[in-house]
Short mmCIF file of C-alpha atoms and ligand atoms in Angstrom, two decimals:
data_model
loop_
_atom_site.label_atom_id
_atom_site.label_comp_id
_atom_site.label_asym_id
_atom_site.label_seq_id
_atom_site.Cartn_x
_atom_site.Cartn_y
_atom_site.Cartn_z
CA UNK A 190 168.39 -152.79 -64.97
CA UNK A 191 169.72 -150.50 -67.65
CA UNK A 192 169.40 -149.43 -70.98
CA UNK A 193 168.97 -152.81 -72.89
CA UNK A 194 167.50 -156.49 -72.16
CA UNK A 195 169.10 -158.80 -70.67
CA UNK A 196 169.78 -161.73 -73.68
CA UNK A 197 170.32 -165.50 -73.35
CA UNK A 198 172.21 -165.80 -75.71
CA UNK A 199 175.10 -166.31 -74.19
CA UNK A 200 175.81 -169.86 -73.64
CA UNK A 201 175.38 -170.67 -70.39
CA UNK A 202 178.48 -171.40 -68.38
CA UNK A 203 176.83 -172.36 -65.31
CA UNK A 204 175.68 -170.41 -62.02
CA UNK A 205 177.19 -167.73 -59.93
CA UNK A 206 180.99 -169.68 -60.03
CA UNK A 207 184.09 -167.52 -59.93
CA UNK A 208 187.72 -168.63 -60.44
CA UNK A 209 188.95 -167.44 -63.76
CA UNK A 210 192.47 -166.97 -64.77
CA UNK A 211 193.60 -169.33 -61.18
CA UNK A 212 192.68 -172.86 -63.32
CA UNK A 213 193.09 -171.29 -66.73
CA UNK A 214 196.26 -170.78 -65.45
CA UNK A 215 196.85 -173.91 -63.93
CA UNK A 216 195.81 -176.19 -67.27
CA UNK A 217 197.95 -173.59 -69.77
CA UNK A 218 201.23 -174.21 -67.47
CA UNK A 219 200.67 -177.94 -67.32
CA UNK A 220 200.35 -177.29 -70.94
CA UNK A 221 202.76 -175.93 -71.78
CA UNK A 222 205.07 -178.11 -69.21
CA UNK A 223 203.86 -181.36 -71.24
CA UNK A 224 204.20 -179.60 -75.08
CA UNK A 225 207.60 -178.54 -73.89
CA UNK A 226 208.47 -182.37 -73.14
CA UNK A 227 206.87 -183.34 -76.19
CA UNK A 228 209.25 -180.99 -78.25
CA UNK A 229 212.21 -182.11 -76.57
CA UNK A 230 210.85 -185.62 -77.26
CA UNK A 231 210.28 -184.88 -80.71
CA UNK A 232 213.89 -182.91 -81.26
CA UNK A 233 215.52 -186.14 -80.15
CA UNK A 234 213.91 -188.35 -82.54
CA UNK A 235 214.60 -185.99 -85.22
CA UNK A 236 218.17 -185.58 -83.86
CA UNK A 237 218.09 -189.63 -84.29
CA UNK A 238 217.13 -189.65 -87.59
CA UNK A 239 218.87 -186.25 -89.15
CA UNK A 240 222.27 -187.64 -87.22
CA UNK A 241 223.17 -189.20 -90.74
CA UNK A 242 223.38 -186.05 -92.01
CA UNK A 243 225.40 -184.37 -89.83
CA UNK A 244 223.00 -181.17 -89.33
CA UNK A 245 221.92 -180.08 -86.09
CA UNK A 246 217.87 -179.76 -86.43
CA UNK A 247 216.39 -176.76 -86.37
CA UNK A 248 214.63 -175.56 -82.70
CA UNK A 249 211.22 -176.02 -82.74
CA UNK A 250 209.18 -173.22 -81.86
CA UNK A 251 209.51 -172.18 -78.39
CA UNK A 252 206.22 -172.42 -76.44
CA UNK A 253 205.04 -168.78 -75.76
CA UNK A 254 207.28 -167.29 -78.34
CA UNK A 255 205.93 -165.37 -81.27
CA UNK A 256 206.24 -168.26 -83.63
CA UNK A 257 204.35 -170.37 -81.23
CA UNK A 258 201.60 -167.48 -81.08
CA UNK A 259 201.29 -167.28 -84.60
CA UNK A 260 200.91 -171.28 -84.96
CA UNK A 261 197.71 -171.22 -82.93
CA UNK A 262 196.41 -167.70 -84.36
CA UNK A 263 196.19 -169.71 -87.57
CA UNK A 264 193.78 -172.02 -86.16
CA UNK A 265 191.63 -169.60 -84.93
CA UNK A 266 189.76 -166.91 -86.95
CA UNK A 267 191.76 -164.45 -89.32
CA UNK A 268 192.86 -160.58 -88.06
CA UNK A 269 189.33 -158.67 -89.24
CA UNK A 270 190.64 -155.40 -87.80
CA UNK A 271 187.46 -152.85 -87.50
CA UNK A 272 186.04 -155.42 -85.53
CA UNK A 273 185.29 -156.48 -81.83
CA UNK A 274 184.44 -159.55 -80.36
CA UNK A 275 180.78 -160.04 -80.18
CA UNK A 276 179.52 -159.99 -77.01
CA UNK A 277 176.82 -158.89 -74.19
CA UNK A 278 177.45 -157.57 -71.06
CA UNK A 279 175.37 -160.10 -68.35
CA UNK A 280 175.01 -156.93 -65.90
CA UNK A 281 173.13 -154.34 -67.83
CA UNK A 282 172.30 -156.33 -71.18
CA UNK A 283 174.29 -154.50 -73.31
CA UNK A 284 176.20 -155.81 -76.88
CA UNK A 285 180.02 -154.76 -77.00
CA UNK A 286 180.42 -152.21 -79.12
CA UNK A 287 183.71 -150.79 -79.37
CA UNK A 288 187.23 -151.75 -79.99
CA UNK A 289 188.93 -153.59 -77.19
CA UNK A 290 193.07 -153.48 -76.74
CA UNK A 291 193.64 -157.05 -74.73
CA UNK A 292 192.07 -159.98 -74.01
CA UNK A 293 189.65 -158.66 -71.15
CA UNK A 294 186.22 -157.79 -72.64
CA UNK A 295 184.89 -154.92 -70.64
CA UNK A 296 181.38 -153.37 -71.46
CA UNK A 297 181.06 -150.01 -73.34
CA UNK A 298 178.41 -148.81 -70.74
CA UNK A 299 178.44 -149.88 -66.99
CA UNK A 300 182.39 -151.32 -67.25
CA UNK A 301 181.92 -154.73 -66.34
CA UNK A 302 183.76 -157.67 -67.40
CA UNK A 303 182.06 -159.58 -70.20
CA UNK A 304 184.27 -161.61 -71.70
CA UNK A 305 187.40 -163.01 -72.71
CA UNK A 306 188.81 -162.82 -76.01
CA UNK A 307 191.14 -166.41 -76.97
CA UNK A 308 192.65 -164.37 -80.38
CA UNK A 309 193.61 -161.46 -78.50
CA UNK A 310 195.18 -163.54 -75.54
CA UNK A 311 197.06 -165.56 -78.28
CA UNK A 312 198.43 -162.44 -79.78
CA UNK A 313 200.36 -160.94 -76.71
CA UNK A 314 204.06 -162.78 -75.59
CA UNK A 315 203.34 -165.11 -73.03
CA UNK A 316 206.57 -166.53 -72.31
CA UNK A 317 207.35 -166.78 -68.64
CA UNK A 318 208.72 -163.85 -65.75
CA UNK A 319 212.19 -165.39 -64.43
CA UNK A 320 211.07 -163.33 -61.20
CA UNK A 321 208.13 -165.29 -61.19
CA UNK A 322 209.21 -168.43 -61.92
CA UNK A 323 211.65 -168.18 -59.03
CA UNK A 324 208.81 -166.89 -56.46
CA UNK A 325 207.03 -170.42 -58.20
CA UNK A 326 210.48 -172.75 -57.23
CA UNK A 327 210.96 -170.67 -53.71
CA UNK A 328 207.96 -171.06 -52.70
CA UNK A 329 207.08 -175.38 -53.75
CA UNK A 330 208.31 -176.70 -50.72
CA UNK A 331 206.63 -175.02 -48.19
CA UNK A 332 203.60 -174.76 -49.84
CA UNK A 333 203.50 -178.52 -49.70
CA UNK A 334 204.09 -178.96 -46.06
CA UNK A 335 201.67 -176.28 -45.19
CA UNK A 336 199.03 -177.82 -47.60
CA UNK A 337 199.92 -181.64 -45.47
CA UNK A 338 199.83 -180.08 -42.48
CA UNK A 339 196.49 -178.57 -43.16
CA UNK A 340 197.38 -174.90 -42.69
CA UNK A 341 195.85 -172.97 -45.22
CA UNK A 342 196.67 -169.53 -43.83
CA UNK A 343 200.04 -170.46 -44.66
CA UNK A 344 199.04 -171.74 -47.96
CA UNK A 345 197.52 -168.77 -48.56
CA UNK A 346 199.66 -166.40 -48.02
CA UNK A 347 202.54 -168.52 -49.91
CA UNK A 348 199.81 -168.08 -52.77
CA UNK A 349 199.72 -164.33 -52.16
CA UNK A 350 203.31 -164.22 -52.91
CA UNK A 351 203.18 -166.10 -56.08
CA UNK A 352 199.83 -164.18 -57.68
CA UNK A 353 201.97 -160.51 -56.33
CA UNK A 354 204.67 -161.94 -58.43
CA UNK A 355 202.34 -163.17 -61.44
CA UNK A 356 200.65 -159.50 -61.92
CA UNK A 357 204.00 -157.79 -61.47
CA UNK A 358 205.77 -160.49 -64.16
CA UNK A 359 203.47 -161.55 -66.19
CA UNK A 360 201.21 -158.56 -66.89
CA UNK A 361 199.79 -159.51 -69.83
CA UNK A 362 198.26 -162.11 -68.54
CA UNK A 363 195.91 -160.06 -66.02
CA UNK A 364 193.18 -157.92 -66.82
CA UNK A 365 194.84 -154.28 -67.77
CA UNK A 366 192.98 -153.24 -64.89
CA UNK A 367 195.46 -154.58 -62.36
CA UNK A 368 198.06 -151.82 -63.75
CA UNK A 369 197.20 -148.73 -62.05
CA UNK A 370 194.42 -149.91 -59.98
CA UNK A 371 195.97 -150.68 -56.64
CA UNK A 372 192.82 -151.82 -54.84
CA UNK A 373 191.90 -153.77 -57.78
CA UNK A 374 195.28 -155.45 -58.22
CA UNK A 375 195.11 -156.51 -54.11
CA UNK A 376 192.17 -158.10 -54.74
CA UNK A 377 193.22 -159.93 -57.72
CA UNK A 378 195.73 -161.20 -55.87
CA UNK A 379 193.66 -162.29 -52.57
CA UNK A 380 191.10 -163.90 -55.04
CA UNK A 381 193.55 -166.01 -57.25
CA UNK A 382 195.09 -167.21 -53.82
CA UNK A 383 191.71 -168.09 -51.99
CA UNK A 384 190.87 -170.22 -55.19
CA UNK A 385 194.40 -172.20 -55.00
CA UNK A 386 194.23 -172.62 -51.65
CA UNK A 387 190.66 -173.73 -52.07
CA UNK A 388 191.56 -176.29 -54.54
CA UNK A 389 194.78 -177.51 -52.63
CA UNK A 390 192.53 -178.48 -49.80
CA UNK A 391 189.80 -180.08 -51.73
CA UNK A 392 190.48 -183.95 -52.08
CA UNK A 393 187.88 -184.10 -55.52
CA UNK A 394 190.64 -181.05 -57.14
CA UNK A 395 193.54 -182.80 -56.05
CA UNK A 396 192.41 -186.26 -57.24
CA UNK A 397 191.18 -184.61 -60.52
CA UNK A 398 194.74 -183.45 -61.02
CA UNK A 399 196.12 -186.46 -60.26
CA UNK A 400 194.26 -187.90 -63.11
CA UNK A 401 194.64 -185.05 -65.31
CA UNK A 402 198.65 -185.92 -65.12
CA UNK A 403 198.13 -189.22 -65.51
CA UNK A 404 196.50 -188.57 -68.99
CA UNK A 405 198.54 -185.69 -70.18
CA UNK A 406 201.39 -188.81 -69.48
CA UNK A 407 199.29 -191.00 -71.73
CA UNK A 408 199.44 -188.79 -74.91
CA UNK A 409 200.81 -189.77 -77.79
CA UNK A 410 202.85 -187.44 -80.38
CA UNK A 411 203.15 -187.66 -84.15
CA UNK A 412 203.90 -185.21 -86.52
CA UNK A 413 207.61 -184.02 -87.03
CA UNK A 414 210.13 -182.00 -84.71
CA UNK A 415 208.92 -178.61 -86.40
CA UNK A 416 205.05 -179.36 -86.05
CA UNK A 417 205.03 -181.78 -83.72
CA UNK A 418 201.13 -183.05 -83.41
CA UNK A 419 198.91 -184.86 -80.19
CA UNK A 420 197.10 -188.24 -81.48
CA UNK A 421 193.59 -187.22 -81.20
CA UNK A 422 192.00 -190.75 -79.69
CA UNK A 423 194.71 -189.92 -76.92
CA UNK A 424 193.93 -186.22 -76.35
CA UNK A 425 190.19 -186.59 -75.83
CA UNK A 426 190.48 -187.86 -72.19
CA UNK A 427 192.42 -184.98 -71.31
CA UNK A 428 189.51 -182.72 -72.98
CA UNK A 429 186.78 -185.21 -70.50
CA UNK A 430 189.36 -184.76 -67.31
CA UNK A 431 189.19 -180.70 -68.54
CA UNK A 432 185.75 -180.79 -68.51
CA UNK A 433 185.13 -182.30 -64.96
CA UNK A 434 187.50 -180.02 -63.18
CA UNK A 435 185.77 -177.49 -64.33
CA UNK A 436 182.70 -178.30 -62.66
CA UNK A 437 184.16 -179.24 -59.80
CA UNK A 438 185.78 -176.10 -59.75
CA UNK A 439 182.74 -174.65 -60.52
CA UNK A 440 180.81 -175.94 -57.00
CA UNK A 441 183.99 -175.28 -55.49
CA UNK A 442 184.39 -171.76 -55.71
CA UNK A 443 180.82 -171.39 -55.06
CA UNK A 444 181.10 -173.26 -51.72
CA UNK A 445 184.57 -171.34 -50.82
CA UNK A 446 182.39 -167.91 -51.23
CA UNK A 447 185.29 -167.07 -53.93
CA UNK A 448 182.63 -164.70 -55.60
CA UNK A 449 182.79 -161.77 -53.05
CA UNK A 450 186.35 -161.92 -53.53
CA UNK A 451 186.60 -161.31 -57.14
CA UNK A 452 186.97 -158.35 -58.27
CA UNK A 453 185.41 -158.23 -61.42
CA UNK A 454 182.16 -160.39 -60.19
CA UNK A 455 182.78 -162.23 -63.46
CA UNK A 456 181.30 -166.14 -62.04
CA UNK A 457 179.79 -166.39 -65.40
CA UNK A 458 183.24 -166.31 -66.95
CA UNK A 459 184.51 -168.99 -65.21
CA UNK A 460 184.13 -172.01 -67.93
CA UNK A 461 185.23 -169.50 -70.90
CA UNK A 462 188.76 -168.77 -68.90
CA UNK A 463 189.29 -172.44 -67.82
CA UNK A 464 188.69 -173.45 -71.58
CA UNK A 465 190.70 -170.34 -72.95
CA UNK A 466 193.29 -171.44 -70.78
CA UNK A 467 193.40 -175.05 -71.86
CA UNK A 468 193.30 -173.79 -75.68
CA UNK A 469 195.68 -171.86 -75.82
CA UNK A 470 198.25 -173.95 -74.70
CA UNK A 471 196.86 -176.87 -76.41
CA UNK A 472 195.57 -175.73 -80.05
CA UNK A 473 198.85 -175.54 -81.92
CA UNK A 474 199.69 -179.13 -81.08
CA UNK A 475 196.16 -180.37 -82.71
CA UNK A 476 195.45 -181.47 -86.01
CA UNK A 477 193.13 -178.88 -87.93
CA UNK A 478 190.41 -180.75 -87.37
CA UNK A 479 190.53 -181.65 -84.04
CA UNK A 480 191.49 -177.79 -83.28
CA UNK A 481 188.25 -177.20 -84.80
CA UNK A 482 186.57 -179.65 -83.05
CA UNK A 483 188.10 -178.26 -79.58
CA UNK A 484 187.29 -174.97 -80.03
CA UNK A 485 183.85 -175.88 -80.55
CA UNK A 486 183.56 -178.50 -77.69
CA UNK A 487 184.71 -175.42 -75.61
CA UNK A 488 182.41 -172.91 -76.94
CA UNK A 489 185.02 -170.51 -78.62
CA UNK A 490 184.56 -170.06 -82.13
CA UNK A 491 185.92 -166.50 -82.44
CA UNK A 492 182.53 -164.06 -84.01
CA UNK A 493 183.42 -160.94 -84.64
CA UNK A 494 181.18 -157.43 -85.37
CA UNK A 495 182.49 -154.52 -86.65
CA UNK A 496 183.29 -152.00 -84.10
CA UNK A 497 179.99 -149.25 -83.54
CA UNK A 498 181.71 -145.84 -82.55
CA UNK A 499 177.92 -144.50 -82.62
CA UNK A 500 177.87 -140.86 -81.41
CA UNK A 501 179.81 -141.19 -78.72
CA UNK A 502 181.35 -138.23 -76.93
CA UNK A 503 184.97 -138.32 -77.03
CA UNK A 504 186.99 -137.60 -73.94
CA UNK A 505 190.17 -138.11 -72.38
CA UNK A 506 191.16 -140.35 -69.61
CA UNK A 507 192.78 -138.52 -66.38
CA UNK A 508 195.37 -141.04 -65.52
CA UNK A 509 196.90 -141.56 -69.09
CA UNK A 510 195.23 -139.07 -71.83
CA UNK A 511 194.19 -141.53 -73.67
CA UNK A 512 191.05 -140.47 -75.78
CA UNK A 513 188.13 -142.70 -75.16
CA UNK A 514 184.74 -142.87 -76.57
CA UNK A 515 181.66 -142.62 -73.95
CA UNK A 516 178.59 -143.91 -75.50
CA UNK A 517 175.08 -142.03 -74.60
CA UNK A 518 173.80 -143.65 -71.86
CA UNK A 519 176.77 -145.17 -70.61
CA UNK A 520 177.59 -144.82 -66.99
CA UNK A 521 181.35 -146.09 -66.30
CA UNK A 522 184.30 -147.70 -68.71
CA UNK A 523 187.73 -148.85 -68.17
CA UNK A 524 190.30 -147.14 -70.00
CA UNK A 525 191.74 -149.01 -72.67
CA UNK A 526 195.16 -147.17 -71.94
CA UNK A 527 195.82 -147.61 -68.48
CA UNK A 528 192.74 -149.68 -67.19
CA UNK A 529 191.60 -147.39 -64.54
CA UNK A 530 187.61 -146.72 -64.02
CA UNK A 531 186.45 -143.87 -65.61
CA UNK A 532 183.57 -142.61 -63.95
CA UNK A 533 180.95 -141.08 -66.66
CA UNK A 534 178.82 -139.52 -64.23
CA UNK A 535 181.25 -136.63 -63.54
CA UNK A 536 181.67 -133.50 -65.66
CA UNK A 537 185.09 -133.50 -67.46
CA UNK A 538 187.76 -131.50 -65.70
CA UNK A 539 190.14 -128.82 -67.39
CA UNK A 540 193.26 -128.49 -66.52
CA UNK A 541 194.40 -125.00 -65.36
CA UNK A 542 197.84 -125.25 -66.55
CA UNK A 543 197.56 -126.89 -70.10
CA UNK A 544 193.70 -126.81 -70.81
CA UNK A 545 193.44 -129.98 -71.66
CA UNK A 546 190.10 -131.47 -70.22
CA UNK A 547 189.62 -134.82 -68.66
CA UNK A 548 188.01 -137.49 -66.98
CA UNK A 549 189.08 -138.14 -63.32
CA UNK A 550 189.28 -141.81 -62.77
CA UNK A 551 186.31 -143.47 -60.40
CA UNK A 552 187.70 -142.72 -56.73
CA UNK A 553 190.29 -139.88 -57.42
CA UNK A 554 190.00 -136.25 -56.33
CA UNK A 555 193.04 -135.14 -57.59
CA UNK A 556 195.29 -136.49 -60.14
CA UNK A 557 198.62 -135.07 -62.09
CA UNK A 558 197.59 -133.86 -65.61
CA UNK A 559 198.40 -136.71 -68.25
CA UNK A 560 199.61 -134.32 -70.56
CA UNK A 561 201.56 -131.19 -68.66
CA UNK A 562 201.80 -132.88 -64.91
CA UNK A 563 200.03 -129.73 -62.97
CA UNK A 564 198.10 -130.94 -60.35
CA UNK A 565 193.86 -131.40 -61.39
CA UNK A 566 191.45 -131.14 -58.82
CA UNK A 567 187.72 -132.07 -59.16
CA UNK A 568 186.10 -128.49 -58.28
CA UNK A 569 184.28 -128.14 -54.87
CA UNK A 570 187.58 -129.56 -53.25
CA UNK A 571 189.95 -128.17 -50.87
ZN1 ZN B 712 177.23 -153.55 -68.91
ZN1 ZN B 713 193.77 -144.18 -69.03
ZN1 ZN B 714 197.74 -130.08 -68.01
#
């Protein structure tokens, strides 16, 4: 279907799998958890051995902050702005094209998700939501005696509560599309708690995670407080543990029926997040050359194109004004503004009030004018 072949280029990440952010989540908290411990490992044998001079040691960078952000954007490619992350859409064949604002690749021309971008993710603040870590904390206990008692409707809906409070907290972390799109942001939500629950009840998961805590325990640090480093012959278990629960979760998902529930049908994605995940909470702790090494393992060597703006028609997007570039041929997008659906296959609405014209997002008859707030109608209503 559509305008171009399909490629293989892509690497293959495996069949029709879906889970996404839920384990990429998962490994960049544990992460994060374990770096933090290392720091405050590190900061006390610096403490130790700068005592004799009577100076307090500088903080370390803060996981998540800006300073950590920038450690790991060093590792990875250099800015190139002008250019997108190259790509091709696995639904209708088509190569990315033009400029993307987050981390969430969606295609110029049928608005699918193709891809995840590790440089943009790393560029954003991810520090963590208080409101979400306190859903997290209120919500432990029970979650563990529903999971031993075997109820996973309970699970479940403990999970709803926590993903509700991830999307509303930690925004950046969720596909832009989850902002003003309420259907798409419910089942976001229903997805990432069907795959926790799925894992939670899954004896291979839990033992994988068991063993994935045992190793992260294992590591060993070097380096100083400042930088402080992972011993590579110690962090390449972790990498092999990585690597199994992704397949696992890979059959896992696919047995669960997780698929239907995502709504971006992006199965294909489901190594690249897991690994993105892992990276970015892992790369800035690495020596260059196992960085390197990791990011290769994992298939994410950052390539770059320039951006193509072609001959695209310009328009405007009906829920934010943003201007937006539809390519010929091109059926849908998702606004780069406000990540609703723009449907291409509608004429472009004027406003009687302002005269501005616009594109109704996909599924709205009426909407308030972006730029004067006068109702807009799509004509043939009323
Ligand atoms: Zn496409
Ligand atoms: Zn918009
Ligand atoms: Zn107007």
């Amino acid at each position: 279907m559509g305008l171009f072949k399909r490629k293989s280029e892509e690497p293959a990440e495996g069949g029709p799998v879906s889970d996404r952010m839920a384990l990429a989540r998962q490994w960049q908290e544990q992460a994060k958890q374990m770096q933090a411990q290392a720091m405050q490992q590190a900061a006390a044998l610096q403490h130790a051995t700068a005592a004799r001079q009577g100076s307090q040691a500088a903080p370390a960078a803060q996981v998540g902050s800006m300073t950590w952000a920038r450690q790991v954007l060093a590792i990875l490619a250099p800015p190139q702005p002008g250019f997108v992350k190259r790509c091709t859409c696995m639904v209708c064949g088509a190569p990315k094209k033009l400029p993307t604002v987050t981390a969430y690749v969606y295609c110029d021309y049928c608005a699918s998700l193709i891809d995840y971008d590790l440089r943009r993710a790393c560029e954003g603040d991810t520090a963590p939501d208080p409101a979400y870590a306190a859903t997290v904390n209120s919500t432990q206990a029970a979650a563990r005696e529903a999971a031993a008692a075997g109820d996973r409707d309970t699970y479940r809906d403990l999970q709803k509560r926590v993903f509700e409070a991830y999307v509303t907290g930690v925004p950046m972390a969720v596909s832009h599309r989850a902002r003003n799109d309420r259907s798409y942001r419910d089942a976001y939500v229903g997805y990432m708690a069907g795959a926790a629950t799925a894992r939670a009840f899954d004896p291979a998961s839990q033992a994988l995670e068991a063993e994935m805590r045992q190793r992260v325990m294992a590591l060993r640090y070097g380096g100083n407080m400042m930088s402080p480093t992972v011993a590579p012959d110690s962090f390449w278990p972790v990498v092999d543990t990585l690597q199994k629960q992704i397949e696992t979760g890979k059959a896992l998902y696919r047995s669960a029926g997780l698929a239907e529930l995502d709504p971006d049908h992006a199965e294909h994605l489901t190594g690249k997040f897991a690994w993105s995940g892992f990276c970015q909470g892992w790369l800035g702790m690495l020596p260059a050359d196992t960085a390197t090494q990791l990011l290769d393992r994992a298939g994410l060597t950052n390539e770059y194109v320039p951006v193509e703006a072609e001959d695209g028609q310009s328009r405007h997007c009906g829920g934010c004004g943003a201007e937006f570039s539809a390519l010929p041929g091109a059926t849908a997008v998702i606004c780069e503004g406000c990540g609703r659906k723009m449907d291409l296959g509608s004429a472009e609405i004027p406003c009687a009030s302002c005269g501005a014209v616009m594109t109704l997002p996909a599924g709205a008859d009426r909407m308030a004018c972006p730029f004067c707030q006068a109702q807009v109608e799509r004509a043939g209503l009323r």
